[in-house]
Amino acid sequence: MSRKKIAVIARPLPSNLLVLP
């Protein structure tokens, strides 16, 4: 996954940062 995708997903839910390695 691209960092951009992770950043977009992390915007609505910061918790995703902990879920995604």
GROMACS .gro file of C-alpha atoms in nm:
model
   21
    1MET     CA    1   0.000   0.000   0.000
    2SER     CA    2   0.117   0.349  -0.079
    3ARG     CA    3   0.185   0.599   0.199
    4LYS     CA    4  -0.076   0.825   0.041
    5LYS     CA    5  -0.344   0.559   0.078
    6ILE     CA    6  -0.249   0.506   0.442
    7ALA     CA    7  -0.257   0.882   0.502
    8VAL     CA    8  -0.604   0.910   0.348
    9ILE     CA    9  -0.729   0.620   0.559
   10ALA     CA   10  -0.563   0.763   0.869
   11ARG     CA   11  -0.741   1.097   0.828
   12PRO     CA   12  -1.091   0.973   0.924
   13LEU     CA   13  -0.957   0.720   1.173
   14PRO     CA   14  -0.617   0.788   1.337
   15SER     CA   15  -0.653   0.445   1.499
   16ASN     CA   16  -0.574   0.290   1.160
   17LEU     CA   17  -0.212   0.393   1.214
   18LEU     CA   18  -0.195   0.139   1.495
   19VAL     CA   19  -0.384  -0.124   1.296
   20LEU     CA   20  -0.168  -0.089   0.984
   21PRO     CA   21   0.197  -0.191   1.031
   0.00000   0.00000   0.00000
